[in-house]
Amino acid sequence: MRDLVDLLRWSRAQPRPSLGDALASGAQATRDLRDYQDALARGVVDAQNGVPTTALVESLRALPAVAEGPARTEVVLLLDVPGGAPVRVVRAEVLPRAVAVGERLPVRVLRFDPQRFAVEWEAGRA
């Protein structure tokens, strides 16, 4: 019984979020879920469901040619995820323009699932 009393005292001493904070967290979770479902249904991460951020190009490696298709490059990116830790992703892509290691690219990312992102190639042009 003493353990239960101690646990009750401890729980009452913990900080409680305000009602506004709790509602804001719930609203953000609802938006994240809606964006995730939209991206899954449409198969696209874009301005309607992705959060704008940047990604650092960590490495580039040309991949062997496959049939008659365009040359693909393995790109390792470090995504800056809003509200979370940076996420390292590896993707094989046909690059629409020259990219250098150390360059920052504009991307849109799903906060709920950072592995789902899209590079905004047109926005990255100077």
Tab-separated table of N, CA and C in Angstrom:
chain	number	residue	atom	x	y	z
A	1	MET	N	0.827	-1.187	0.000
A	1	MET	CA	0.000	0.000	0.000
A	1	MET	C	0.874	1.254	0.000
A	2	ARG	N	1.992	1.170	0.714
A	2	ARG	CA	2.885	2.319	0.791
A	2	ARG	C	3.411	2.683	-0.606
A	3	ASP	N	3.701	1.664	-1.441
A	3	ASP	CA	4.175	1.924	-2.796
A	3	ASP	C	3.124	2.665	-3.618
A	4	LEU	N	1.862	2.305	-3.442
A	4	LEU	CA	0.794	2.983	-4.176
A	4	LEU	C	0.674	4.443	-3.756
A	5	VAL	N	0.803	4.701	-2.474
A	5	VAL	CA	0.743	6.082	-1.978
A	5	VAL	C	1.917	6.883	-2.535
A	6	ASP	N	3.114	6.293	-2.531
A	6	ASP	CA	4.287	6.976	-3.093
A	6	ASP	C	4.104	7.255	-4.584
A	7	LEU	N	3.557	6.271	-5.279
A	7	LEU	CA	3.319	6.448	-6.715
A	7	LEU	C	2.303	7.557	-6.967
A	8	LEU	N	1.264	7.617	-6.177
A	8	LEU	CA	0.256	8.664	-6.307
A	8	LEU	C	0.861	10.040	-6.044
A	9	ARG	N	1.674	10.167	-5.002
A	9	ARG	CA	2.335	11.442	-4.708
A	9	ARG	C	3.269	11.852	-5.847
A	10	TRP	N	4.017	10.885	-6.356
A	10	TRP	CA	4.933	11.170	-7.469
A	10	TRP	C	4.164	11.650	-8.695
A	11	SER	N	3.053	10.948	-9.024
A	11	SER	CA	2.295	11.327	-10.222
A	11	SER	C	1.696	12.723	-10.092
A	12	ARG	N	1.255	13.085	-8.901
A	12	ARG	CA	0.684	14.421	-8.698
A	12	ARG	C	1.748	15.515	-8.782
A	13	ALA	N	2.995	15.159	-8.519
A	13	ALA	CA	4.077	16.137	-8.565
A	13	ALA	C	4.595	16.378	-9.988
A	14	GLN	N	4.178	15.547	-10.947
A	14	GLN	CA	4.655	15.696	-12.323
A	14	GLN	C	3.984	16.893	-12.992
A	15	PRO	N	4.736	17.600	-13.859
A	15	PRO	CA	4.134	18.744	-14.560
A	15	PRO	C	3.046	18.270	-15.526
A	16	ARG	N	2.030	19.038	-15.655
A	16	ARG	CA	0.918	18.712	-16.541
A	16	ARG	C	0.873	19.734	-17.675
A	17	PRO	N	0.672	19.278	-18.901
A	17	PRO	CA	0.548	20.251	-19.992
A	17	PRO	C	-0.752	21.036	-19.836
A	18	SER	N	-0.728	22.241	-20.327
A	18	SER	CA	-1.954	23.036	-20.270
A	18	SER	C	-2.954	22.467	-21.275
A	19	LEU	N	-4.190	22.846	-21.125
A	19	LEU	CA	-5.223	22.393	-22.050
A	19	LEU	C	-4.890	22.856	-23.462
A	20	GLY	N	-4.374	24.067	-23.583
A	20	GLY	CA	-3.995	24.577	-24.910
A	20	GLY	C	-2.899	23.749	-25.555
A	21	ASP	N	-1.881	23.350	-24.756
A	21	ASP	CA	-0.809	22.509	-25.277
A	21	ASP	C	-1.339	21.149	-25.717
A	22	ALA	N	-2.215	20.573	-24.905
A	22	ALA	CA	-2.783	19.265	-25.242
A	22	ALA	C	-3.613	19.352	-26.520
A	23	LEU	N	-4.411	20.402	-26.666
A	23	LEU	CA	-5.219	20.564	-27.876
A	23	LEU	C	-4.340	20.792	-29.102
A	24	ALA	N	-3.271	21.585	-28.948
A	24	ALA	CA	-2.363	21.836	-30.070
A	24	ALA	C	-1.661	20.553	-30.496
A	25	SER	N	-1.248	19.728	-29.542
A	25	SER	CA	-0.612	18.457	-29.863
A	25	SER	C	-1.583	17.539	-30.588
A	26	GLY	N	-2.824	17.494	-30.131
A	26	GLY	CA	-3.841	16.669	-30.792
A	26	GLY	C	-4.129	17.145	-32.206
A	27	ALA	N	-4.195	18.466	-32.390
A	27	ALA	CA	-4.440	19.021	-33.725
A	27	ALA	C	-3.281	18.709	-34.666
A	28	GLN	N	-2.030	18.817	-34.168
A	28	GLN	CA	-0.861	18.509	-34.996
A	28	GLN	C	-0.847	17.024	-35.359
A	29	ALA	N	-1.187	16.157	-34.430
A	29	ALA	CA	-1.237	14.721	-34.714
A	29	ALA	C	-2.290	14.424	-35.776
A	30	THR	N	-3.425	15.102	-35.714
A	30	THR	CA	-4.472	14.919	-36.715
A	30	THR	C	-3.995	15.372	-38.088
A	31	ARG	N	-3.312	16.529	-38.157
A	31	ARG	CA	-2.773	17.006	-39.438
A	31	ARG	C	-1.734	16.040	-39.992
A	32	ASP	N	-0.840	15.550	-39.120
A	32	ASP	CA	0.188	14.604	-39.556
A	32	ASP	C	-0.442	13.341	-40.130
A	33	LEU	N	-1.464	12.814	-39.458
A	33	LEU	CA	-2.112	11.597	-39.940
A	33	LEU	C	-2.813	11.844	-41.269
A	34	ARG	N	-3.482	12.992	-41.392
A	34	ARG	CA	-4.156	13.325	-42.656
A	34	ARG	C	-3.133	13.449	-43.784
A	35	ASP	N	-2.001	14.104	-43.524
A	35	ASP	CA	-0.951	14.242	-44.539
A	35	ASP	C	-0.382	12.892	-44.937
A	36	TYR	N	-0.178	12.021	-43.957
A	36	TYR	CA	0.367	10.693	-44.226
A	36	TYR	C	-0.602	9.883	-45.083
A	37	GLN	N	-1.884	9.901	-44.733
A	37	GLN	CA	-2.881	9.171	-45.511
A	37	GLN	C	-2.984	9.727	-46.923
A	38	ASP	N	-2.906	11.044	-47.060
A	38	ASP	CA	-2.952	11.669	-48.373
A	38	ASP	C	-1.752	11.241	-49.216
A	39	ALA	N	-0.573	11.224	-48.619
A	39	ALA	CA	0.625	10.820	-49.351
A	39	ALA	C	0.550	9.357	-49.754
A	40	LEU	N	0.011	8.514	-48.896
A	40	LEU	CA	-0.133	7.099	-49.248
A	40	LEU	C	-1.145	6.917	-50.371
A	41	ALA	N	-2.271	7.625	-50.287
A	41	ALA	CA	-3.319	7.481	-51.297
A	41	ALA	C	-2.877	8.013	-52.654
A	42	ARG	N	-2.205	9.160	-52.665
A	42	ARG	CA	-1.788	9.774	-53.920
A	42	ARG	C	-0.413	9.300	-54.364
A	43	GLY	N	0.372	8.769	-53.415
A	43	GLY	CA	1.718	8.322	-53.743
A	43	GLY	C	2.689	9.462	-53.958
A	44	VAL	N	2.334	10.662	-53.479
A	44	VAL	CA	3.147	11.846	-53.730
A	44	VAL	C	3.298	12.650	-52.444
A	45	VAL	N	4.511	13.137	-52.200
A	45	VAL	CA	4.736	14.115	-51.132
A	45	VAL	C	4.931	15.444	-51.837
A	46	ASP	N	4.077	16.416	-51.523
A	46	ASP	CA	4.162	17.711	-52.201
A	46	ASP	C	3.745	18.826	-51.243
A	47	ALA	N	3.458	19.996	-51.794
A	47	ALA	CA	3.132	21.158	-50.970
A	47	ALA	C	1.844	20.966	-50.168
A	48	GLN	N	0.976	20.057	-50.607
A	48	GLN	CA	-0.279	19.857	-49.885
A	48	GLN	C	-0.125	19.007	-48.631
A	49	ASN	N	0.892	18.156	-48.583
A	49	ASN	CA	1.001	17.287	-47.422
A	49	ASN	C	2.399	17.246	-46.808
A	50	GLY	N	3.395	17.832	-47.446
A	50	GLY	CA	4.752	17.802	-46.921
A	50	GLY	C	5.135	19.097	-46.228
A	51	VAL	N	6.019	18.974	-45.255
A	51	VAL	CA	6.523	20.127	-44.515
A	51	VAL	C	7.828	20.572	-45.178
A	52	PRO	N	7.986	21.859	-45.506
A	52	PRO	CA	9.222	22.304	-46.153
A	52	PRO	C	10.406	22.284	-45.193
A	53	THR	N	11.534	21.794	-45.682
A	53	THR	CA	12.767	21.763	-44.907
A	53	THR	C	13.927	21.609	-45.887
A	54	THR	N	15.083	21.229	-45.396
A	54	THR	CA	16.246	21.032	-46.273
A	54	THR	C	16.889	19.686	-45.996
A	55	ALA	N	17.734	19.276	-46.937
A	55	ALA	CA	18.500	18.044	-46.794
A	55	ALA	C	19.926	18.315	-47.245
A	56	LEU	N	20.883	17.806	-46.497
A	56	LEU	CA	22.292	17.938	-46.824
A	56	LEU	C	22.728	16.730	-47.648
A	57	VAL	N	23.359	16.981	-48.793
A	57	VAL	CA	23.869	15.893	-49.630
A	57	VAL	C	25.161	15.397	-48.997
A	58	GLU	N	25.153	14.154	-48.508
A	58	GLU	CA	26.336	13.593	-47.855
A	58	GLU	C	27.241	12.847	-48.832
A	59	SER	N	26.651	12.143	-49.798
A	59	SER	CA	27.476	11.447	-50.787
A	59	SER	C	26.663	11.162	-52.042
A	60	LEU	N	27.402	10.981	-53.126
A	60	LEU	CA	26.829	10.658	-54.437
A	60	LEU	C	27.628	9.504	-55.028
A	61	ARG	N	26.908	8.556	-55.684
A	61	ARG	CA	27.610	7.449	-56.325
A	61	ARG	C	26.837	7.067	-57.572
A	62	ALA	N	27.514	7.107	-58.716
A	62	ALA	CA	26.870	6.722	-59.972
A	62	ALA	C	26.577	5.228	-59.935
A	63	LEU	N	25.384	4.854	-60.357
A	63	LEU	CA	24.992	3.450	-60.409
A	63	LEU	C	25.197	2.908	-61.814
A	64	PRO	N	25.426	1.615	-61.951
A	64	PRO	CA	25.592	1.023	-63.278
A	64	PRO	C	24.342	1.243	-64.129
A	65	ALA	N	24.552	1.466	-65.412
A	65	ALA	CA	23.443	1.689	-66.339
A	65	ALA	C	22.573	0.439	-66.422
A	66	VAL	N	21.271	0.649	-66.519
A	66	VAL	CA	20.322	-0.445	-66.663
A	66	VAL	C	19.574	-0.237	-67.964
A	67	ALA	N	19.736	-1.186	-68.914
A	67	ALA	CA	19.070	-1.145	-70.217
A	67	ALA	C	19.314	0.205	-70.899
A	68	GLU	N	18.262	0.780	-71.424
A	68	GLU	CA	18.377	2.047	-72.157
A	68	GLU	C	17.911	3.235	-71.324
A	69	GLY	N	17.659	3.043	-70.056
A	69	GLY	CA	17.142	4.111	-69.205
A	69	GLY	C	18.195	5.149	-68.875
A	70	PRO	N	17.753	6.253	-68.288
A	70	PRO	CA	18.690	7.315	-67.903
A	70	PRO	C	19.587	6.862	-66.746
A	71	ALA	N	20.742	7.485	-66.643
A	71	ALA	CA	21.698	7.160	-65.578
A	71	ALA	C	21.127	7.548	-64.222
A	72	ARG	N	21.278	6.644	-63.264
A	72	ARG	CA	20.793	6.907	-61.918
A	72	ARG	C	21.984	7.084	-60.980
A	73	THR	N	21.729	7.814	-59.901
A	73	THR	CA	22.762	8.096	-58.909
A	73	THR	C	22.225	7.734	-57.531
A	74	GLU	N	23.077	7.089	-56.733
A	74	GLU	CA	22.714	6.831	-55.338
A	74	GLU	C	23.073	8.080	-54.542
A	75	VAL	N	22.083	8.652	-53.888
A	75	VAL	CA	22.254	9.885	-53.130
A	75	VAL	C	22.001	9.587	-51.655
A	76	VAL	N	22.942	9.972	-50.803
A	76	VAL	CA	22.755	9.857	-49.354
A	76	VAL	C	22.489	11.268	-48.842
A	77	LEU	N	21.315	11.439	-48.216
A	77	LEU	CA	20.884	12.744	-47.712
A	77	LEU	C	20.685	12.698	-46.207
A	78	LEU	N	20.951	13.808	-45.556
A	78	LEU	CA	20.641	13.972	-44.145
A	78	LEU	C	19.493	14.981	-44.068
A	79	LEU	N	18.282	14.454	-43.815
A	79	LEU	CA	17.082	15.295	-43.785
A	79	LEU	C	16.950	16.009	-42.447
A	80	ASP	N	16.677	17.295	-42.496
A	80	ASP	CA	16.351	18.062	-41.295
A	80	ASP	C	14.847	17.937	-41.090
A	81	VAL	N	14.427	17.116	-40.138
A	81	VAL	CA	13.010	16.878	-39.899
A	81	VAL	C	12.508	17.858	-38.856
A	82	PRO	N	11.534	18.711	-39.200
A	82	PRO	CA	11.007	19.663	-38.220
A	82	PRO	C	10.443	18.940	-37.005
A	83	GLY	N	10.886	19.356	-35.844
A	83	GLY	CA	10.401	18.758	-34.614
A	83	GLY	C	10.998	17.404	-34.292
A	84	GLY	N	12.037	17.006	-35.006
A	84	GLY	CA	12.644	15.702	-34.759
A	84	GLY	C	14.127	15.718	-35.056
A	85	ALA	N	14.739	14.585	-34.857
A	85	ALA	CA	16.170	14.452	-35.120
A	85	ALA	C	16.411	14.313	-36.626
A	86	PRO	N	17.600	14.711	-37.112
A	86	PRO	CA	17.923	14.511	-38.520
A	86	PRO	C	17.862	13.019	-38.877
A	87	VAL	N	17.440	12.738	-40.110
A	87	VAL	CA	17.282	11.361	-40.571
A	87	VAL	C	18.134	11.164	-41.826
A	88	ARG	N	18.950	10.104	-41.837
A	88	ARG	CA	19.782	9.778	-42.998
A	88	ARG	C	18.982	8.844	-43.908
A	89	VAL	N	18.906	9.204	-45.183
A	89	VAL	CA	18.186	8.390	-46.157
A	89	VAL	C	19.079	8.151	-47.364
A	90	VAL	N	18.867	7.014	-47.994
A	90	VAL	CA	19.591	6.658	-49.214
A	90	VAL	C	18.542	6.438	-50.291
A	91	ARG	N	18.759	7.068	-51.435
A	91	ARG	CA	17.795	6.948	-52.530
A	91	ARG	C	18.539	6.914	-53.851
A	92	ALA	N	18.072	6.083	-54.768
A	92	ALA	CA	18.605	6.048	-56.130
A	92	ALA	C	17.669	6.867	-57.008
A	93	GLU	N	18.221	7.876	-57.680
A	93	GLU	CA	17.399	8.786	-58.481
A	93	GLU	C	18.090	9.154	-59.780
A	94	VAL	N	17.281	9.599	-60.729
A	94	VAL	CA	17.790	10.271	-61.921
A	94	VAL	C	17.832	11.738	-61.542
A	95	LEU	N	19.019	12.299	-61.459
A	95	LEU	CA	19.153	13.688	-61.029
A	95	LEU	C	18.852	14.631	-62.193
A	96	PRO	N	17.902	15.552	-62.019
A	96	PRO	CA	17.558	16.476	-63.091
A	96	PRO	C	18.578	17.593	-63.299
A	97	ARG	N	19.497	17.733	-62.362
A	97	ARG	CA	20.550	18.749	-62.478
A	97	ARG	C	21.761	18.281	-61.674
A	98	ALA	N	22.881	18.952	-61.875
A	98	ALA	CA	24.110	18.602	-61.154
A	98	ALA	C	23.937	18.924	-59.669
A	99	VAL	N	24.427	18.024	-58.836
A	99	VAL	CA	24.357	18.178	-57.383
A	99	VAL	C	25.751	17.901	-56.839
A	100	ALA	N	26.132	18.650	-55.804
A	100	ALA	CA	27.457	18.472	-55.204
A	100	ALA	C	27.321	18.023	-53.749
A	101	VAL	N	28.297	17.253	-53.296
A	101	VAL	CA	28.343	16.860	-51.892
A	101	VAL	C	28.476	18.133	-51.052
A	102	GLY	N	27.713	18.215	-49.976
A	102	GLY	CA	27.716	19.396	-49.120
A	102	GLY	C	26.631	20.398	-49.476
A	103	GLU	N	25.973	20.210	-50.606
A	103	GLU	CA	24.899	21.116	-51.027
A	103	GLU	C	23.644	20.852	-50.200
A	104	ARG	N	22.890	21.916	-49.937
A	104	ARG	CA	21.604	21.793	-49.248
A	104	ARG	C	20.499	21.871	-50.289
A	105	LEU	N	19.631	20.881	-50.263
A	105	LEU	CA	18.514	20.827	-51.206
A	105	LEU	C	17.203	21.109	-50.475
A	106	PRO	N	16.298	21.852	-51.113
A	106	PRO	CA	14.974	22.043	-50.510
A	106	PRO	C	14.160	20.758	-50.685
A	107	VAL	N	13.524	20.325	-49.621
A	107	VAL	CA	12.707	19.113	-49.676
A	107	VAL	C	11.389	19.345	-48.956
A	108	ARG	N	10.449	18.471	-49.218
A	108	ARG	CA	9.194	18.389	-48.473
A	108	ARG	C	9.183	17.011	-47.849
A	109	VAL	N	8.891	16.944	-46.558
A	109	VAL	CA	8.955	15.674	-45.833
A	109	VAL	C	7.681	15.493	-45.022
A	110	LEU	N	7.271	14.236	-44.866
A	110	LEU	CA	6.167	13.933	-43.963
A	110	LEU	C	6.746	13.835	-42.559
A	111	ARG	N	6.297	14.692	-41.658
A	111	ARG	CA	6.830	14.665	-40.293
A	111	ARG	C	6.564	13.312	-39.644
A	112	PHE	N	5.455	12.698	-40.001
A	112	PHE	CA	5.042	11.431	-39.421
A	112	PHE	C	5.912	10.276	-39.904
A	113	ASP	N	6.452	10.391	-41.132
A	113	ASP	CA	7.267	9.327	-41.735
A	113	ASP	C	8.354	9.967	-42.581
A	114	PRO	N	9.494	10.349	-41.987
A	114	PRO	CA	10.539	11.069	-42.710
A	114	PRO	C	11.142	10.306	-43.893
A	115	GLN	N	10.924	8.989	-43.958
A	115	GLN	CA	11.421	8.237	-45.113
A	115	GLN	C	10.643	8.607	-46.378
A	116	ARG	N	9.509	9.233	-46.217
A	116	ARG	CA	8.708	9.691	-47.360
A	116	ARG	C	8.968	11.187	-47.533
A	117	PHE	N	9.661	11.531	-48.595
A	117	PHE	CA	10.008	12.925	-48.849
A	117	PHE	C	10.133	13.135	-50.349
A	118	ALA	N	10.190	14.387	-50.741
A	118	ALA	CA	10.384	14.735	-52.145
A	118	ALA	C	11.331	15.920	-52.225
A	119	VAL	N	12.322	15.826	-53.098
A	119	VAL	CA	13.237	16.940	-53.339
A	119	VAL	C	12.531	17.902	-54.279
A	120	GLU	N	12.559	19.183	-53.956
A	120	GLU	CA	11.964	20.206	-54.807
A	120	GLU	C	13.041	20.729	-55.747
A	121	TRP	N	13.257	20.018	-56.829
A	121	TRP	CA	14.359	20.332	-57.737
A	121	TRP	C	14.250	21.721	-58.345
A	122	GLU	N	13.065	22.126	-58.696
A	122	GLU	CA	12.891	23.463	-59.313
A	122	GLU	C	13.178	24.571	-58.307
A	123	ALA	N	12.813	24.373	-57.046
A	123	ALA	CA	13.045	25.393	-56.025
A	123	ALA	C	14.543	25.525	-55.714
A	124	GLY	N	15.322	24.492	-55.982
A	124	GLY	CA	16.743	24.510	-55.660
A	124	GLY	C	17.600	25.207	-56.693
A	125	ARG	N	16.997	25.619	-57.787
A	125	ARG	CA	17.795	26.290	-58.828
A	125	ARG	C	18.072	27.726	-58.468
A	126	ALA	N	19.281	28.148	-58.741
A	126	ALA	CA	19.647	29.540	-58.438
A	126	ALA	C	19.448	30.424	-59.639
